Coordinates of C-alpha atoms in Angstrom, one line a residue:
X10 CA -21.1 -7.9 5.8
X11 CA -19.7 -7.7 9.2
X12 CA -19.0 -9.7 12.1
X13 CA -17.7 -9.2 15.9
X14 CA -14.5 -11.0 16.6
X15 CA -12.9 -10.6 20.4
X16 CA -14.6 -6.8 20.7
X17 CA -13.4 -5.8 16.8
X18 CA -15.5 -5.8 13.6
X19 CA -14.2 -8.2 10.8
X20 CA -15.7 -8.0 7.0
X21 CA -17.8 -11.3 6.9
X22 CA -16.9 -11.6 3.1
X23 CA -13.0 -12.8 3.2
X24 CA -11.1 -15.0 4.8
X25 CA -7.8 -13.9 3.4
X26 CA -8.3 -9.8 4.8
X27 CA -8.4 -10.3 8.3
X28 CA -8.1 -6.7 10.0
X29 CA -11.1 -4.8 11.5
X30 CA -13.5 -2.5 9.9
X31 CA -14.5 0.0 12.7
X32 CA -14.0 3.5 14.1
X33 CA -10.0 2.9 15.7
X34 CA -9.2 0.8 12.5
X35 CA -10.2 4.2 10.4
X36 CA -8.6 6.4 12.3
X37 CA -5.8 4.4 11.7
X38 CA -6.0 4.5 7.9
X39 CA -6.5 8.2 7.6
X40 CA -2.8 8.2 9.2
X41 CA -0.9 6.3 7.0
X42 CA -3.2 7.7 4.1
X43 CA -1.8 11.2 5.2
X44 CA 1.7 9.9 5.6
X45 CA 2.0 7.9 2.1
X46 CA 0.4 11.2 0.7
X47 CA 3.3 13.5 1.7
X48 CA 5.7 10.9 1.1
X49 CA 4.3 10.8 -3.0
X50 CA 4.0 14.5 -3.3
X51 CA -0.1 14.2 -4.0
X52 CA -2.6 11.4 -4.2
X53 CA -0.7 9.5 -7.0
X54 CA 2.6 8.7 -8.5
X55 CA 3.1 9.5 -12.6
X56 CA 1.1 12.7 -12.4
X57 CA 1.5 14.0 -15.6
X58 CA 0.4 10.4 -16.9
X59 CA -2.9 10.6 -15.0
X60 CA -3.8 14.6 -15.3
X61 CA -3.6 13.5 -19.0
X62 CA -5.7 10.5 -18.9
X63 CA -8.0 12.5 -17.4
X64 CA -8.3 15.5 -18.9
X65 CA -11.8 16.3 -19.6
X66 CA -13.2 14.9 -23.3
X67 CA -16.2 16.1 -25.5
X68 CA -18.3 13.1 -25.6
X69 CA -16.3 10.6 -23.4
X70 CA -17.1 10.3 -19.3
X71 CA -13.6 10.1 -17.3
X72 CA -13.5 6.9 -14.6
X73 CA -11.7 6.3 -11.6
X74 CA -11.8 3.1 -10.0
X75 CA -10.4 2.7 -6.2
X76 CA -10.1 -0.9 -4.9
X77 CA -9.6 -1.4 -1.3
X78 CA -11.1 2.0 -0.7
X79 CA -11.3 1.5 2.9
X80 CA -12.1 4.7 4.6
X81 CA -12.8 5.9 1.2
X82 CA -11.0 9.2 1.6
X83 CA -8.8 8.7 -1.5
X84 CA -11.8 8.4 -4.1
X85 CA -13.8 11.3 -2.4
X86 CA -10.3 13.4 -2.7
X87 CA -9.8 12.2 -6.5
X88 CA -13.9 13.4 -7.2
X89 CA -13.2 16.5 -5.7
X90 CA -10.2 17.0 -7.7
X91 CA -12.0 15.5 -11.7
X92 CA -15.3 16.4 -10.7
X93 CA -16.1 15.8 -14.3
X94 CA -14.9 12.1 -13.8
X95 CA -17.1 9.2 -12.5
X96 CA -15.3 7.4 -9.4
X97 CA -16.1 4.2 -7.7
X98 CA -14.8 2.9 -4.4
X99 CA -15.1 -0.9 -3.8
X100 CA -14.3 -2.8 -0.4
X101 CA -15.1 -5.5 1.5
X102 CA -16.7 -3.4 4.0
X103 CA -18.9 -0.3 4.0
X104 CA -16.9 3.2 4.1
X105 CA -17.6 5.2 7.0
X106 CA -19.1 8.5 5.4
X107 CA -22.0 10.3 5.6
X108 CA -23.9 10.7 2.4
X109 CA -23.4 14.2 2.8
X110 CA -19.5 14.0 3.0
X111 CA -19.6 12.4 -0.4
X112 CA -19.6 14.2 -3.8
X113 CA -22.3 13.6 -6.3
X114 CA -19.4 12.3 -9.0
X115 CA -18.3 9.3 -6.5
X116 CA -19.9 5.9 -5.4
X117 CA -19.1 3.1 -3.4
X118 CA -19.7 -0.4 -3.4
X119 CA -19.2 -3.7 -1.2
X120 CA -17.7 -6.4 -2.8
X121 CA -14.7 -9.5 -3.0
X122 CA -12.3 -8.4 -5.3
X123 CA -11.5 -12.4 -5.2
X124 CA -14.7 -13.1 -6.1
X125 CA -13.7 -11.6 -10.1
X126 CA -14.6 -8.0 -12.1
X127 CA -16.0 -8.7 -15.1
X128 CA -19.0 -6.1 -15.0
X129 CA -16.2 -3.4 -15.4
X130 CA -14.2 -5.1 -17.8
X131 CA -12.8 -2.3 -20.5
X132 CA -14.3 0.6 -17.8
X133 CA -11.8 2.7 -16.2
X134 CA -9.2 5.5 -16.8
X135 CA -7.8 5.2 -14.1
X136 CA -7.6 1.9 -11.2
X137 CA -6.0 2.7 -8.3
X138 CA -4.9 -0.9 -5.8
X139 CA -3.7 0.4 -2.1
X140 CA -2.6 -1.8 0.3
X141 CA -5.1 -5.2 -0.8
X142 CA -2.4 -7.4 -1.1
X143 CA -2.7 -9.2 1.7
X144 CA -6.2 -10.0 1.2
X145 CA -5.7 -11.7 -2.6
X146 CA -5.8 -15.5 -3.8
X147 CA -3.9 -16.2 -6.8
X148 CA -2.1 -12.5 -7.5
X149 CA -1.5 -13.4 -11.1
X150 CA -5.2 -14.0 -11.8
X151 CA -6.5 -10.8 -9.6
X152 CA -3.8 -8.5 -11.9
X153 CA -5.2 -10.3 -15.3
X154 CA -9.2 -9.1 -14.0
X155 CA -8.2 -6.0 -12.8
X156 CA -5.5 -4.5 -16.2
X157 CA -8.8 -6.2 -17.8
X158 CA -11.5 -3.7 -16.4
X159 CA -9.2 -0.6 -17.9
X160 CA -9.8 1.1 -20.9
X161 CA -6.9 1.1 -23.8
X162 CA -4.9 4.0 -22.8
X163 CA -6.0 4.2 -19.0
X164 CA -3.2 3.5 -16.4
X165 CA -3.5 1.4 -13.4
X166 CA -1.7 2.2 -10.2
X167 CA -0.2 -0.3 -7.2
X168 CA 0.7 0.4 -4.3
X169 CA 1.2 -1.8 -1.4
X170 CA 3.3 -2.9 1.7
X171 CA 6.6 -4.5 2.6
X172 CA 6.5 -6.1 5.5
X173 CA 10.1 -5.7 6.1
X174 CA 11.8 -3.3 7.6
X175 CA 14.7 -1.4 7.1
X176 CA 17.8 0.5 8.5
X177 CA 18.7 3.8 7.2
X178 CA 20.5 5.3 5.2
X179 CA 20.9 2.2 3.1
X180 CA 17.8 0.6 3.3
X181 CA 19.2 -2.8 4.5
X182 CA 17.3 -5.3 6.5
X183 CA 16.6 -5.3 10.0
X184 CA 16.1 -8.6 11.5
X185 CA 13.4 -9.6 13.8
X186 CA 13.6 -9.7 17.4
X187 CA 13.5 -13.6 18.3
X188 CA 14.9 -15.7 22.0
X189 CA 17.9 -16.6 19.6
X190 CA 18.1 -12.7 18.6
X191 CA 16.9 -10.3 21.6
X192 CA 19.0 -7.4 19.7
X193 CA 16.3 -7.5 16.6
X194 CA 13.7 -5.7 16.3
X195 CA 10.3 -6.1 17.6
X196 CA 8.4 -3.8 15.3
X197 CA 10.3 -6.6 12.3
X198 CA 9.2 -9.4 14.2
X199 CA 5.5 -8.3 14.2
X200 CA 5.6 -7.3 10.3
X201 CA 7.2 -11.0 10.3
X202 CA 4.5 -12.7 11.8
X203 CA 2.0 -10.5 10.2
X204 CA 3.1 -11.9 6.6
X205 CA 2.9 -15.5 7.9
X206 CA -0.5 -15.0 9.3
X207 CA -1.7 -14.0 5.9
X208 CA 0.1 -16.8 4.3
X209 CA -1.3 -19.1 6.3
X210 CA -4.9 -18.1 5.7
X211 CA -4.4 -18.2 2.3
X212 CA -3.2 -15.1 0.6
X213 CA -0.8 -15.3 -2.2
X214 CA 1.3 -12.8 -0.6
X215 CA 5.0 -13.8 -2.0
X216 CA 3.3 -13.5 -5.4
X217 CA 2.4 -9.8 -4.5
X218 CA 5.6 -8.9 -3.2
X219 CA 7.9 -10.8 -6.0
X220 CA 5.1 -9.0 -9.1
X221 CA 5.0 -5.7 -7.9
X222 CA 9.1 -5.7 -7.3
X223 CA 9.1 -6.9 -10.6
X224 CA 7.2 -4.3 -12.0
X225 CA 4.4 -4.7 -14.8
X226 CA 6.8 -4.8 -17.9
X227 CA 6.0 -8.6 -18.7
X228 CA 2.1 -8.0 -18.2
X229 CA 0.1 -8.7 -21.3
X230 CA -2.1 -6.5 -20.9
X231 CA 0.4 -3.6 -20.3
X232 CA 2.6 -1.4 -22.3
X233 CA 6.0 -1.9 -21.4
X234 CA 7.2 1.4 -22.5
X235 CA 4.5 3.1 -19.9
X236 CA 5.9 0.7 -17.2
X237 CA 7.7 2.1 -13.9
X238 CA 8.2 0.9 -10.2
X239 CA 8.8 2.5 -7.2
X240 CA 10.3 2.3 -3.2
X241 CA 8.6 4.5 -0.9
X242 CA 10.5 4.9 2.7
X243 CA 8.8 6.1 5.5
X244 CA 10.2 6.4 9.3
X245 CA 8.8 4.6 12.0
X246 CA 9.4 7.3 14.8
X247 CA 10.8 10.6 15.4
X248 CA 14.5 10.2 14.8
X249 CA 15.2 11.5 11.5
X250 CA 17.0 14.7 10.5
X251 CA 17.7 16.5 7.6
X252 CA 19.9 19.9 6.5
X253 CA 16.8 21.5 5.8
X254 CA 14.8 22.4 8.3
X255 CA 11.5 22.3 6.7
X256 CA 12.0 18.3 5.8
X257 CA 13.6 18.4 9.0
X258 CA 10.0 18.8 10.5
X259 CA 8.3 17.3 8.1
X260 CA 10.0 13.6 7.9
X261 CA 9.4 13.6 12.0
X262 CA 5.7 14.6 11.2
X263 CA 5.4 11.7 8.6
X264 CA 7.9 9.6 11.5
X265 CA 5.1 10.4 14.0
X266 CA 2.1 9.1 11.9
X267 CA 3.8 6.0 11.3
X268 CA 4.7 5.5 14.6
X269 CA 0.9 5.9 15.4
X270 CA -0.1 3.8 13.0
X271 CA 2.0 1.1 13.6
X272 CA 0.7 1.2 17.4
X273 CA -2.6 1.4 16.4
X274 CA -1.8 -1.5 13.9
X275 CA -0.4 -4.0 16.0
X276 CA -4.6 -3.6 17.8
X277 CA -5.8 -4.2 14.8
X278 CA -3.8 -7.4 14.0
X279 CA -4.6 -9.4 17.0
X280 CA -7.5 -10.8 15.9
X281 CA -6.0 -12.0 13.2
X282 CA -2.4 -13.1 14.9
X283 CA -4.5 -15.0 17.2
X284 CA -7.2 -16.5 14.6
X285 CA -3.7 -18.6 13.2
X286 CA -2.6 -19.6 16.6
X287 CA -0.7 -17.3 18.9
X288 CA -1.9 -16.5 22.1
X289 CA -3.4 -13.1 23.1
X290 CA -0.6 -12.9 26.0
X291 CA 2.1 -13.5 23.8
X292 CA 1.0 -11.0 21.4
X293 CA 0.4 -8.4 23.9
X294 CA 4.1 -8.8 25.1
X295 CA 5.0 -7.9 21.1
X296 CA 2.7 -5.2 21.7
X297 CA 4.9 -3.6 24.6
X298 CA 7.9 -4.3 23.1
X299 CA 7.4 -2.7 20.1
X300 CA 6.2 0.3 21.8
X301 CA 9.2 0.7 24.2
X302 CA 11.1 -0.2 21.0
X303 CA 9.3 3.1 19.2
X304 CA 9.7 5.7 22.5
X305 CA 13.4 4.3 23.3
X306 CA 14.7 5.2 19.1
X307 CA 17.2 2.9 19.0
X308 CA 16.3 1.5 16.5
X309 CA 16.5 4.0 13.6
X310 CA 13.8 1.5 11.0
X311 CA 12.2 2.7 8.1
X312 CA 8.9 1.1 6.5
X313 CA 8.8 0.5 2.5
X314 CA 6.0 0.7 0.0
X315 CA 6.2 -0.9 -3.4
X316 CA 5.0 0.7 -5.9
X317 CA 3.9 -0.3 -9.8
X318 CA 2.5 1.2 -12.4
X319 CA 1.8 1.3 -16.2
X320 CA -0.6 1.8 -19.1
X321 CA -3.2 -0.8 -20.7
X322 CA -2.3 -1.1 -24.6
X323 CA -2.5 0.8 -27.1
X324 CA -1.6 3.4 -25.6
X325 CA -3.1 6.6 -27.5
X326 CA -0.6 8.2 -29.7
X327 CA 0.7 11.9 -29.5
X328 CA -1.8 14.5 -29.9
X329 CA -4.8 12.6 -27.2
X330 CA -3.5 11.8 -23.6
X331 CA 0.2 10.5 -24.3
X332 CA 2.8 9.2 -22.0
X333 CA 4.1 11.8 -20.1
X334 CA 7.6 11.0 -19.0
X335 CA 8.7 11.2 -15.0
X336 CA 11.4 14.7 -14.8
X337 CA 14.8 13.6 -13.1
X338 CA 15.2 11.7 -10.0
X339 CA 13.4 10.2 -6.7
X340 CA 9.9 11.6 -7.5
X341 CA 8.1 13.7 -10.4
X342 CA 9.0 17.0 -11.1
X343 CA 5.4 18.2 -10.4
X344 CA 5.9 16.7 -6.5
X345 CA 4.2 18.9 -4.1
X346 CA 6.6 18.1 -1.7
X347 CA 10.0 17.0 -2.6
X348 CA 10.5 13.7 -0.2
X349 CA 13.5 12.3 -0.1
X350 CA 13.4 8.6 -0.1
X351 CA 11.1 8.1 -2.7
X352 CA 12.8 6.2 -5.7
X353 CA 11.2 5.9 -9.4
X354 CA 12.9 3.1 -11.2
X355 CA 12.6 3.1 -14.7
X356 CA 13.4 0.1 -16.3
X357 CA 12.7 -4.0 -15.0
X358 CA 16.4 -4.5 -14.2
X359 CA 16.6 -1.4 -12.4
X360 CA 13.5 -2.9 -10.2
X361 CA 15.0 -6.6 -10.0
X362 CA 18.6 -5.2 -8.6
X363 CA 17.3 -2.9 -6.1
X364 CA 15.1 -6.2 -5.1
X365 CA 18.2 -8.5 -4.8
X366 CA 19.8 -5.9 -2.7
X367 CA 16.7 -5.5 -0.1
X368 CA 17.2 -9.4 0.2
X369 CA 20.6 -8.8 1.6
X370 CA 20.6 -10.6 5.5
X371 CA 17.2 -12.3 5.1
X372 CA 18.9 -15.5 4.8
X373 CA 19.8 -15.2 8.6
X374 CA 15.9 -14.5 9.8
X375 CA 14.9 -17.7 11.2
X376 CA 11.2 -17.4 13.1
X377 CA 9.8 -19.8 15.6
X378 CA 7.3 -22.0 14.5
X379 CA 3.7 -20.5 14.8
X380 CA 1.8 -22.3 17.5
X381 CA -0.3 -25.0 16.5

């Protein structure tokens, strides 16, 4: 399942998925795990959706599915919390638990989500998609298998990254840092040349980012009226602030993981960078830029994850587990944590405008051509 590639371990399985699958690349993960988790308030958006859909049922087994599991720390959390449910974690590589770490109510398997899902077709409550996109041929066909493998009722849940980056506190654009444009930023440039890296090996990335910021209102499979989308802003680095001296702390906590995981990141995408034709020099100079970049704060960026949900018709009627709707603003009403830059949009044109306004000064990013 695994191969050694300039002193990292790839997954032998895909072509499109090109990051490691070893200890620094998990430490990694569990960062930005933690960090998206405080940002959502818990391990989930729509929580009132899902604690329905999974309430316990005389005669009927609850089941989670979690692909792209990676470290598998979200599935073993969501066992612990339905230990009544069944949960199944599927990646390209194995996770790295021990068998003792893992409850008795949660499994994990290797597979190619590419490669289809039709032996759990009409299976799951709940299917939870985190960060994979990069690693999927032909999005529209992946989204038909996996809406297929829920039950009617259950409620599938995307979430998954924007390689842009933004400037606070309206969430506009940032360019890249080019020769032409030394004032950009580096930590852009590298999310740039990470999306056109994935491109070129074959991942149908701009269908990701376009059907997730559309949101799953026009899927088949889907109940419209279950439908929502969502922006999740997260700082790279230690320069937020905030009236409140608790969120104060806490967005320079989240700040600081993201700032570790990008750093840690930009390891873990060499291989890959260099696999389409840049240089292992020229990457490293990225590398130190982006760092300085990251200590110097400058550069006040923030890092976006799109979000997409909804509910596989028919959707039960009042009385089993109903559509709950979202309370009020930014995030649920049962948030944990109440994080300020995370939007809930309710309705397609809602989604498609705050799209067309993230698209504002991307006209003007013009990249070198990659190396040949």
């Amino acid at each position: 399942f695994l191969q050694e590639i300039d002193g990292r371990t790839i997954n032998n399985l895909s072509d499109q998925y090109y990051l490691p699958s070893d200890d620094p690349e998990w430490t990694r993960l569990e960062k930005q795990h933690i960090a998206v988790v405080i940002g959502l308030g818990g391990l989930y958006p729509a929580k009132e959706e899902v604690r329905a859909i999974l309430q316990p049922q005389e005669g009927e087994t609850k089941r989670i599915l979690d692909l792209g599991c990676g470290t598998g720390t979200w599935a073993i959390e969501m066992a612990r919390e339905y230990p009544h449910a069944q949960v199944v974690g599927v990646d390209l590589a194995p996770v790295p638990m021990d068998r003792e770490a893992i409850p008795s109510n949660c499994q994990f398997e290797i597979d190619n989500i590419n490669l289809g899902l039709s032996h759990f077709r009409d299976h799951f409550d709940v299917i939870h998609i985190r960060f994979v996109g990069s690693g999927l041929q032909n999005f529209k066909e992946r989204t038909r298998e996996i809406h297929s493998c829920l039950k009617p009722g259950g409620i599938v849940i995307w979430i998954d990254a924007d390689f842009d980056l933004y400037s606070t506190e309206k969430f506009e654009y940032h360019l890249p840092a080019t020769d032409d444009n030394p004032g950009g930023s580096w930590t852009q440039r590298i999310g740039s040349e990470m999306r056109r890296a994935c491109l070129k090996l074959g991942s149908d990335f701009h269908a990701m980012e376009s059907g997730l910021d559309a949101g799953l209102w026009k899927d088949p499979l889907i109940d419209p009226e279950t439908c929502k989308t969502g922006s999740l802003y997260l700082p790279m680095g230690t320069w937020t602030s905030h009236e409140d001296p608790g969120m104060a702390q806490l967005l320079k906590y989240v700040g600081a993981l993201m700032r570790q995981n990008l750093v840690d990141g930009i390891k873990s995408m060499i291989p890959l960078l260099v696999k389409v034709g840049w240089s292992k020099d020229e990457v490293e100079t990225w590398r130190k830029k982006l760092i300085e970049e990251l200590k110097e704060l400058k550069i006040h960026t923030v890092t976006r994850f799109r979000l997409a949900w909804g509910r596989r018709a028919p959707v039960p009627k009042r009385g089993s587990a109903q559509q709950v709707p979202i309370a009020g603003g930014r995030s649920d009403s049962s948030s944990r944590v109440n994080y300020p830059w995370f939007y809930v949009y309710d309705t397609e044109q809602a989604s498609l405008e705050q799209a067309e306004a993230r698209k504002k000064g991307k006209a003007n990013c013009i990249l070198p051509p990659i190396p040949s």
